[in-house]
């Protein structure tokens, strides 16, 4: 399906709006796969049996009446040696199987973690990453554009009040979708909003599965942008100007000309869309007050400090939760 043309493209442009996740809902759960671990290679088993055969064929039992006492003692000693050798081989084989199984389990655990490493994606969100940073991130599968178009249509059914903040597909047939509520000042949907969107979207996905336009085992996760959502610059500065924000930015050293990165928790003082710059002050929040000493308020010098910086030097701006 081509989203660059037609109604789907129009709907997507109207519905999409770029925020971390709480209270995820999963529809349906992923399928569990039972992996049967091989006990040992065919060659190792065959080698073990051959050794056993050679051991048993290394001596000949004769009638006790035909053997002298010395010969009987030698025969018994040989038989004990063979039994001991067989036992050693069995112990070695059992140890090999155990080690082999442990290695396989270790590899399986690594694969399992890799499949679900996106669960930690909010640790360092990036603008437009399709997760905590908002935006769209498609895995390049044959069905993800269709799933995105369906999500845009579902958003329209809520009269634009529930809009897409981020959308991400994974190769393991998983859709992670975050929605924001436009009638809420800070874009936070309620649990009822999340459930209503999830139900409507799941119904449409089921229809698409039946039509064969998406896989039959797609899992869905719908959540909110989160309390520390990424703020789009400059589009959302006005919307969140009253909230403290974590800001990561770059500056140029006046003497060396080197680009340096810095960050802090600031309050937005003002911004100029035409001049493409903004002015920040130190936010009166716990993390900043702790730098001046426990329980002490910001000093006059800190309250008067200002940072004027162009939009292009802002690397990341997100809401700060003072907890």
mmCIF file of C-alpha atoms in Angstrom:
data_model
loop_
_atom_site.group_PDB
_atom_site.id
_atom_site.type_symbol
_atom_site.label_atom_id
_atom_site.label_comp_id
_atom_site.label_asym_id
_atom_site.label_seq_id
_atom_site.Cartn_x
_atom_site.Cartn_y
_atom_site.Cartn_z
ATOM 1 C CA UNK A 1 0.000 0.000 0.000
ATOM 2 C CA UNK A 2 1.393 3.455 -0.916
ATOM 3 C CA UNK A 3 0.782 6.071 1.800
ATOM 4 C CA UNK A 4 2.210 8.829 -0.358
ATOM 5 C CA UNK A 5 -1.028 9.147 -2.312
ATOM 6 C CA UNK A 6 -4.745 9.047 -1.805
ATOM 7 C CA UNK A 7 -6.946 9.246 1.250
ATOM 8 C CA UNK A 8 -4.580 7.248 3.462
ATOM 9 C CA UNK A 9 -1.883 9.910 3.090
ATOM 10 C CA UNK A 10 -4.362 12.686 3.846
ATOM 11 C CA UNK A 11 -5.702 10.889 6.900
ATOM 12 C CA UNK A 12 -2.218 10.207 8.180
ATOM 13 C CA UNK A 13 -1.210 13.858 7.877
ATOM 14 C CA UNK A 14 -4.332 14.914 9.788
ATOM 15 C CA UNK A 15 -4.041 12.283 12.493
ATOM 16 C CA UNK A 16 -0.353 12.055 13.294
ATOM 17 C CA UNK A 17 1.085 14.032 16.114
ATOM 18 C CA UNK A 18 4.215 13.117 17.854
ATOM 19 C CA UNK A 19 5.183 11.258 23.603
ATOM 20 C CA UNK A 20 7.070 7.290 27.194
ATOM 21 C CA UNK A 21 4.632 4.668 28.060
ATOM 22 C CA UNK A 22 2.450 3.766 31.011
ATOM 23 C CA UNK A 23 -0.176 1.108 31.469
ATOM 24 C CA UNK A 24 0.481 -0.859 28.262
ATOM 25 C CA UNK A 25 -2.170 -3.231 26.972
ATOM 26 C CA UNK A 26 -1.151 -6.226 24.932
ATOM 27 C CA UNK A 27 -3.453 -7.728 22.300
ATOM 28 C CA UNK A 28 -2.857 -10.649 21.912
ATOM 29 C CA UNK A 29 0.027 -12.215 23.796
ATOM 30 C CA UNK A 30 2.926 -13.475 21.733
ATOM 31 C CA UNK A 31 2.974 -17.153 20.839
ATOM 32 C CA UNK A 32 5.299 -19.302 22.893
ATOM 33 C CA UNK A 33 7.643 -21.617 21.033
ATOM 34 C CA UNK A 34 8.946 -24.772 22.607
ATOM 35 C CA UNK A 35 12.544 -25.267 21.608
ATOM 36 C CA UNK A 36 13.775 -28.834 21.854
ATOM 37 C CA UNK A 37 17.447 -28.903 22.700
ATOM 38 C CA UNK A 38 19.586 -31.667 21.173
ATOM 39 C CA UNK A 39 21.232 -33.832 23.793
ATOM 40 C CA UNK A 40 24.409 -34.391 21.813
ATOM 41 C CA UNK A 41 25.592 -34.515 18.233
ATOM 42 C CA UNK A 42 25.092 -37.677 16.193
ATOM 43 C CA UNK A 43 28.845 -37.996 15.786
ATOM 44 C CA UNK A 44 29.509 -37.914 19.524
ATOM 45 C CA UNK A 45 26.873 -40.597 20.150
ATOM 46 C CA UNK A 46 28.202 -42.750 17.337
ATOM 47 C CA UNK A 47 31.772 -42.370 18.573
ATOM 48 C CA UNK A 48 30.711 -43.400 22.057
ATOM 49 C CA UNK A 49 29.000 -46.551 20.837
ATOM 50 C CA UNK A 50 31.957 -47.512 18.677
ATOM 51 C CA UNK A 51 34.245 -47.176 21.652
ATOM 52 C CA UNK A 52 31.949 -49.395 23.657
ATOM 53 C CA UNK A 53 31.998 -52.014 20.908
ATOM 54 C CA UNK A 54 35.762 -52.021 20.701
ATOM 55 C CA UNK A 55 35.998 -52.343 24.460
ATOM 56 C CA UNK A 56 33.744 -55.353 24.585
ATOM 57 C CA UNK A 57 35.617 -57.007 21.738
ATOM 58 C CA UNK A 58 39.059 -56.592 23.279
ATOM 59 C CA UNK A 59 38.968 -59.869 25.192
ATOM 60 C CA UNK A 60 37.414 -63.318 24.866
ATOM 61 C CA UNK A 61 35.589 -65.239 27.545
ATOM 62 C CA UNK A 62 36.452 -68.917 27.705
ATOM 63 C CA UNK A 63 35.068 -71.713 29.796
ATOM 64 C CA UNK A 64 36.424 -71.567 33.352
ATOM 65 C CA UNK A 65 37.387 -75.221 33.006
ATOM 66 C CA UNK A 66 39.776 -74.347 30.176
ATOM 67 C CA UNK A 67 41.539 -71.513 32.046
ATOM 68 C CA UNK A 68 44.227 -71.708 34.626
ATOM 69 C CA UNK A 69 43.892 -69.736 37.811
ATOM 70 C CA UNK A 70 46.270 -67.075 36.472
ATOM 71 C CA UNK A 71 44.328 -66.796 33.231
ATOM 72 C CA UNK A 72 41.056 -66.415 35.138
ATOM 73 C CA UNK A 73 42.568 -63.563 37.196
ATOM 74 C CA UNK A 74 43.811 -61.849 34.043
ATOM 75 C CA UNK A 75 40.414 -62.227 32.396
ATOM 76 C CA UNK A 76 38.592 -60.757 35.405
ATOM 77 C CA UNK A 77 41.082 -57.878 35.540
ATOM 78 C CA UNK A 78 40.499 -57.174 31.834
ATOM 79 C CA UNK A 79 36.735 -57.241 32.305
ATOM 80 C CA UNK A 80 36.982 -54.747 35.201
ATOM 81 C CA UNK A 81 39.132 -52.456 33.060
ATOM 82 C CA UNK A 82 36.569 -52.521 30.277
ATOM 83 C CA UNK A 83 33.686 -51.769 32.652
ATOM 84 C CA UNK A 84 35.671 -48.887 34.159
ATOM 85 C CA UNK A 85 36.427 -47.510 30.693
ATOM 86 C CA UNK A 86 32.767 -47.758 29.719
ATOM 87 C CA UNK A 87 31.737 -45.912 32.875
ATOM 88 C CA UNK A 88 34.229 -43.127 32.158
ATOM 89 C CA UNK A 89 32.875 -42.756 28.637
ATOM 90 C CA UNK A 90 29.290 -42.577 29.914
ATOM 91 C CA UNK A 91 30.283 -39.938 32.503
ATOM 92 C CA UNK A 92 32.080 -37.885 29.845
ATOM 93 C CA UNK A 93 29.081 -38.120 27.544
ATOM 94 C CA UNK A 94 26.673 -37.053 30.303
ATOM 95 C CA UNK A 95 28.917 -34.078 31.136
ATOM 96 C CA UNK A 96 29.091 -33.102 27.457
ATOM 97 C CA UNK A 97 25.315 -33.224 27.119
ATOM 98 C CA UNK A 98 24.857 -31.092 30.229
ATOM 99 C CA UNK A 99 27.369 -28.488 29.059
ATOM 100 C CA UNK A 100 25.867 -28.504 25.573
ATOM 101 C CA UNK A 101 22.399 -27.913 26.970
ATOM 102 C CA UNK A 102 23.632 -25.060 29.194
ATOM 103 C CA UNK A 103 25.228 -23.376 26.186
ATOM 104 C CA UNK A 104 22.026 -23.694 24.189
ATOM 105 C CA UNK A 105 19.972 -22.268 27.028
ATOM 106 C CA UNK A 106 22.394 -19.371 27.370
ATOM 107 C CA UNK A 107 22.092 -18.663 23.658
ATOM 108 C CA UNK A 108 18.306 -18.875 23.849
ATOM 109 C CA UNK A 109 18.245 -16.378 26.721
ATOM 110 C CA UNK A 110 20.350 -13.969 24.684
ATOM 111 C CA UNK A 111 18.025 -14.295 21.710
ATOM 112 C CA UNK A 112 15.015 -13.744 23.952
ATOM 113 C CA UNK A 113 16.518 -10.547 25.344
ATOM 114 C CA UNK A 114 17.341 -9.322 21.853
ATOM 115 C CA UNK A 115 13.767 -9.817 20.700
ATOM 116 C CA UNK A 116 12.427 -7.702 23.520
ATOM 117 C CA UNK A 117 15.232 -5.172 23.915
ATOM 118 C CA UNK A 118 12.785 -2.440 22.715
ATOM 119 C CA UNK A 119 11.184 -2.647 26.162
ATOM 120 C CA UNK A 120 14.089 -0.491 27.382
ATOM 121 C CA UNK A 121 13.881 2.024 24.554
ATOM 122 C CA UNK A 122 12.794 4.868 26.864
ATOM 123 C CA UNK A 123 16.134 4.807 28.684
ATOM 124 C CA UNK A 124 17.498 7.262 26.090
ATOM 125 C CA UNK A 125 14.725 8.446 23.752
ATOM 126 C CA UNK A 126 15.634 10.102 20.489
ATOM 127 C CA UNK A 127 13.399 12.530 18.637
ATOM 128 C CA UNK A 128 11.389 10.647 16.020
ATOM 129 C CA UNK A 129 12.445 7.166 17.146
ATOM 130 C CA UNK A 130 8.881 5.849 17.040
ATOM 131 C CA UNK A 131 8.935 5.281 20.813
ATOM 132 C CA UNK A 132 9.467 7.700 23.676
ATOM 133 C CA UNK A 133 10.739 10.284 21.212
ATOM 134 C CA UNK A 134 7.587 10.260 19.093
ATOM 135 C CA UNK A 135 7.383 9.925 15.323
ATOM 136 C CA UNK A 136 7.115 6.875 13.079
ATOM 137 C CA UNK A 137 9.559 3.980 12.862
ATOM 138 C CA UNK A 138 8.697 1.164 10.469
ATOM 139 C CA UNK A 139 10.577 -2.135 10.357
ATOM 140 C CA UNK A 140 10.269 -2.396 6.583
ATOM 141 C CA UNK A 141 7.925 -5.381 6.607
ATOM 142 C CA UNK A 142 5.335 -5.991 3.915
ATOM 143 C CA UNK A 143 2.474 -5.073 6.241
ATOM 144 C CA UNK A 144 3.603 -2.142 8.421
ATOM 145 C CA UNK A 145 2.385 0.658 6.129
ATOM 146 C CA UNK A 146 -1.058 -0.935 6.056
ATOM 147 C CA UNK A 147 -1.072 -1.120 9.862
ATOM 148 C CA UNK A 148 -0.105 2.571 10.070
ATOM 149 C CA UNK A 149 -2.870 3.578 7.655
ATOM 150 C CA UNK A 150 -5.423 1.673 9.739
ATOM 151 C CA UNK A 151 -4.210 3.433 12.901
ATOM 152 C CA UNK A 152 -4.657 6.803 11.191
ATOM 153 C CA UNK A 153 -8.244 5.907 10.250
ATOM 154 C CA UNK A 154 -8.995 4.823 13.821
ATOM 155 C CA UNK A 155 -7.669 8.159 15.083
ATOM 156 C CA UNK A 156 -10.125 9.972 12.806
ATOM 157 C CA UNK A 157 -12.994 8.028 14.375
ATOM 158 C CA UNK A 158 -12.276 9.877 17.656
ATOM 159 C CA UNK A 159 -12.702 13.237 15.929
ATOM 160 C CA UNK A 160 -8.991 13.912 16.195
ATOM 161 C CA UNK A 161 -9.040 14.019 19.997
ATOM 162 C CA UNK A 162 -6.925 10.870 20.267
ATOM 163 C CA UNK A 163 -3.969 11.297 17.956
ATOM 164 C CA UNK A 164 -0.895 9.239 17.197
ATOM 165 C CA UNK A 165 2.171 10.402 19.131
ATOM 166 C CA UNK A 166 4.419 7.536 18.043
ATOM 167 C CA UNK A 167 4.079 4.388 15.965
ATOM 168 C CA UNK A 168 6.597 1.573 15.679
ATOM 169 C CA UNK A 169 6.561 -1.861 14.077
ATOM 170 C CA UNK A 170 8.954 -4.737 14.716
ATOM 171 C CA UNK A 171 9.990 -7.702 12.600
ATOM 172 C CA UNK A 172 8.447 -10.041 15.204
ATOM 173 C CA UNK A 173 4.948 -8.766 14.213
ATOM 174 C CA UNK A 174 4.563 -6.287 17.060
ATOM 175 C CA UNK A 175 2.971 -2.847 16.893
ATOM 176 C CA UNK A 176 3.795 -0.306 19.608
ATOM 177 C CA UNK A 177 1.525 2.703 19.476
ATOM 178 C CA UNK A 178 1.345 5.748 21.743
ATOM 179 C CA UNK A 179 -1.575 8.119 21.664
ATOM 180 C CA UNK A 180 -2.111 11.585 23.112
ATOM 181 C CA UNK A 181 -5.334 13.343 24.045
ATOM 182 C CA UNK A 182 -5.515 16.734 22.372
ATOM 183 C CA UNK A 183 -8.236 18.082 24.693
ATOM 184 C CA UNK A 184 -5.869 17.575 27.644
ATOM 185 C CA UNK A 185 -3.372 20.419 28.104
ATOM 186 C CA UNK A 186 -0.457 18.052 28.442
ATOM 187 C CA UNK A 187 -1.747 15.397 26.074
ATOM 188 C CA UNK A 188 -2.350 12.716 28.690
ATOM 189 C CA UNK A 189 -5.047 10.150 27.764
ATOM 190 C CA UNK A 190 -7.017 8.335 30.440
ATOM 191 C CA UNK A 191 -7.140 4.564 30.856
ATOM 192 C CA UNK A 192 -10.581 4.622 29.255
ATOM 193 C CA UNK A 193 -9.139 6.498 26.260
ATOM 194 C CA UNK A 194 -6.360 3.940 25.842
ATOM 195 C CA UNK A 195 -8.785 1.026 26.126
ATOM 196 C CA UNK A 196 -11.229 2.568 23.664
ATOM 197 C CA UNK A 197 -8.504 3.180 21.076
ATOM 198 C CA UNK A 198 -7.042 -0.287 21.636
ATOM 199 C CA UNK A 199 -10.410 -1.989 21.128
ATOM 200 C CA UNK A 200 -11.204 -0.026 17.975
ATOM 201 C CA UNK A 201 -7.761 -0.617 16.493
ATOM 202 C CA UNK A 202 -7.723 -4.309 17.417
ATOM 203 C CA UNK A 203 -11.071 -4.785 15.668
ATOM 204 C CA UNK A 204 -9.718 -3.229 12.476
ATOM 205 C CA UNK A 205 -6.538 -5.296 12.683
ATOM 206 C CA UNK A 206 -8.596 -8.474 13.025
ATOM 207 C CA UNK A 207 -10.459 -7.537 9.848
ATOM 208 C CA UNK A 208 -7.167 -6.918 8.050
ATOM 209 C CA UNK A 209 -5.822 -10.261 9.263
ATOM 210 C CA UNK A 210 -8.886 -11.969 7.812
ATOM 211 C CA UNK A 211 -8.339 -10.189 4.502
ATOM 212 C CA UNK A 212 -4.686 -11.226 4.461
ATOM 213 C CA UNK A 213 -3.298 -7.676 4.337
ATOM 214 C CA UNK A 214 -1.396 -8.124 7.617
ATOM 215 C CA UNK A 215 -0.065 -11.241 9.392
ATOM 216 C CA UNK A 216 -2.360 -13.300 11.604
ATOM 217 C CA UNK A 217 -0.148 -13.120 14.690
ATOM 218 C CA UNK A 218 0.264 -9.343 15.155
ATOM 219 C CA UNK A 219 0.605 -8.178 18.775
ATOM 220 C CA UNK A 220 -0.541 -4.709 19.768
ATOM 221 C CA UNK A 221 0.630 -2.421 22.558
ATOM 222 C CA UNK A 222 -1.123 0.909 23.105
ATOM 223 C CA UNK A 223 0.042 3.382 25.748
ATOM 224 C CA UNK A 224 0.314 7.065 26.619
ATOM 225 C CA UNK A 225 3.234 9.382 25.799
ATOM 226 C CA UNK A 226 4.293 9.370 29.457
ATOM 227 C CA UNK A 227 5.024 12.036 32.038
ATOM 228 C CA UNK A 228 8.433 12.840 30.534
ATOM 229 C CA UNK A 229 7.459 12.944 26.886
ATOM 230 C CA UNK A 230 9.681 14.522 24.268
ATOM 231 C CA UNK A 231 8.692 18.063 23.255
ATOM 232 C CA UNK A 232 8.813 18.937 19.572
ATOM 233 C CA UNK A 233 10.664 22.175 18.875
ATOM 234 C CA UNK A 234 9.323 24.679 18.104
ATOM 235 C CA UNK A 235 5.797 23.283 17.539
ATOM 236 C CA UNK A 236 5.083 22.351 21.164
ATOM 237 C CA UNK A 237 6.994 25.041 23.065
ATOM 238 C CA UNK A 238 3.850 27.121 23.553
ATOM 239 C CA UNK A 239 1.891 24.097 24.724
ATOM 240 C CA UNK A 240 4.387 23.122 27.424
ATOM 241 C CA UNK A 241 5.895 26.513 28.300
ATOM 242 C CA UNK A 242 4.657 26.290 31.910
ATOM 243 C CA UNK A 243 6.374 22.953 32.556
ATOM 244 C CA UNK A 244 10.025 22.435 33.586
ATOM 245 C CA UNK A 245 11.946 20.699 30.812
ATOM 246 C CA UNK A 246 15.136 18.705 30.528
ATOM 247 C CA UNK A 247 17.198 20.296 27.759
ATOM 248 C CA UNK A 248 20.244 18.839 26.022
ATOM 249 C CA UNK A 249 22.008 21.338 23.786
ATOM 250 C CA UNK A 250 25.301 22.181 22.110
ATOM 251 C CA UNK A 251 27.448 25.315 22.357
ATOM 252 C CA UNK A 252 30.630 26.468 20.676
ATOM 253 C CA UNK A 253 33.717 27.257 22.728
ATOM 254 C CA UNK A 254 34.630 30.885 22.012
ATOM 255 C CA UNK A 255 38.379 30.249 22.174
ATOM 256 C CA UNK A 256 38.794 26.868 20.465
ATOM 257 C CA UNK A 257 35.667 26.749 18.320
ATOM 258 C CA UNK A 258 34.992 23.212 19.558
ATOM 259 C CA UNK A 259 31.391 22.012 19.819
ATOM 260 C CA UNK A 260 30.488 21.062 23.380
ATOM 261 C CA UNK A 261 27.364 19.382 24.724
ATOM 262 C CA UNK A 262 25.621 20.434 27.908
ATOM 263 C CA UNK A 263 22.280 19.845 29.615
ATOM 264 C CA UNK A 264 20.094 20.990 32.466
ATOM 265 C CA UNK A 265 16.551 21.324 33.757
ATOM 266 C CA UNK A 266 15.226 24.690 32.656
ATOM 267 C CA UNK A 267 12.098 26.826 32.471
ATOM 268 C CA UNK A 268 11.194 28.382 29.141
ATOM 269 C CA UNK A 269 11.368 32.177 29.425
ATOM 270 C CA UNK A 270 10.512 33.031 25.825
ATOM 271 C CA UNK A 271 10.934 31.898 22.236
ATOM 272 C CA UNK A 272 11.052 33.638 18.878
ATOM 273 C CA UNK A 273 9.750 31.721 15.883
ATOM 274 C CA UNK A 274 11.058 34.249 13.363
ATOM 275 C CA UNK A 275 14.470 34.469 14.991
ATOM 276 C CA UNK A 276 14.465 30.673 15.554
ATOM 277 C CA UNK A 277 15.831 30.883 19.073
ATOM 278 C CA UNK A 278 14.627 30.497 22.668
ATOM 279 C CA UNK A 279 15.645 31.750 26.105
ATOM 280 C CA UNK A 280 15.814 29.471 29.147
ATOM 281 C CA UNK A 281 16.202 30.000 32.881
ATOM 282 C CA UNK A 282 17.102 27.564 35.672
ATOM 283 C CA UNK A 283 13.927 25.751 36.789
ATOM 284 C CA UNK A 284 12.994 25.908 40.467
ATOM 285 C CA UNK A 285 12.877 22.133 40.901
ATOM 286 C CA UNK A 286 14.315 19.663 43.384
ATOM 287 C CA UNK A 287 17.276 18.569 41.273
ATOM 288 C CA UNK A 288 18.468 22.169 40.883
ATOM 289 C CA UNK A 289 17.882 23.127 44.517
ATOM 290 C CA UNK A 290 19.980 20.166 45.643
ATOM 291 C CA UNK A 291 22.978 21.685 43.872
ATOM 292 C CA UNK A 292 22.860 24.724 46.164
ATOM 293 C CA UNK A 293 22.579 22.684 49.332
ATOM 294 C CA UNK A 294 19.860 20.604 50.950
ATOM 295 C CA UNK A 295 16.686 22.592 51.503
ATOM 296 C CA UNK A 296 18.084 25.861 50.198
ATOM 297 C CA UNK A 297 16.190 27.799 47.496
ATOM 298 C CA UNK A 298 17.784 28.993 44.282
ATOM 299 C CA UNK A 299 20.105 31.956 44.745
ATOM 300 C CA UNK A 300 19.451 35.326 43.145
ATOM 301 C CA UNK A 301 22.257 34.683 40.670
ATOM 302 C CA UNK A 302 20.708 31.362 39.667
ATOM 303 C CA UNK A 303 17.255 32.906 39.248
ATOM 304 C CA UNK A 304 18.686 35.580 36.978
ATOM 305 C CA UNK A 305 20.786 33.202 34.866
ATOM 306 C CA UNK A 306 19.701 32.972 31.218
ATOM 307 C CA UNK A 307 20.570 30.782 28.256
ATOM 308 C CA UNK A 308 19.757 32.015 24.755
ATOM 309 C CA UNK A 309 20.157 29.325 22.155
ATOM 310 C CA UNK A 310 19.017 28.720 18.548
ATOM 311 C CA UNK A 311 16.535 25.948 17.871
ATOM 312 C CA UNK A 312 19.085 24.057 15.777
ATOM 313 C CA UNK A 313 21.378 23.670 18.807
ATOM 314 C CA UNK A 314 18.723 21.844 20.821
ATOM 315 C CA UNK A 315 19.421 18.114 20.742
ATOM 316 C CA UNK A 316 16.647 16.939 23.065
ATOM 317 C CA UNK A 317 13.847 18.644 24.965
ATOM 318 C CA UNK A 318 11.495 16.630 27.152
ATOM 319 C CA UNK A 319 9.233 17.288 30.110
ATOM 320 C CA UNK A 320 10.797 16.923 33.543
ATOM 321 C CA UNK A 321 9.018 15.150 36.378
ATOM 322 C CA UNK A 322 10.128 16.656 39.696
ATOM 323 C CA UNK A 323 10.011 13.476 41.798
#
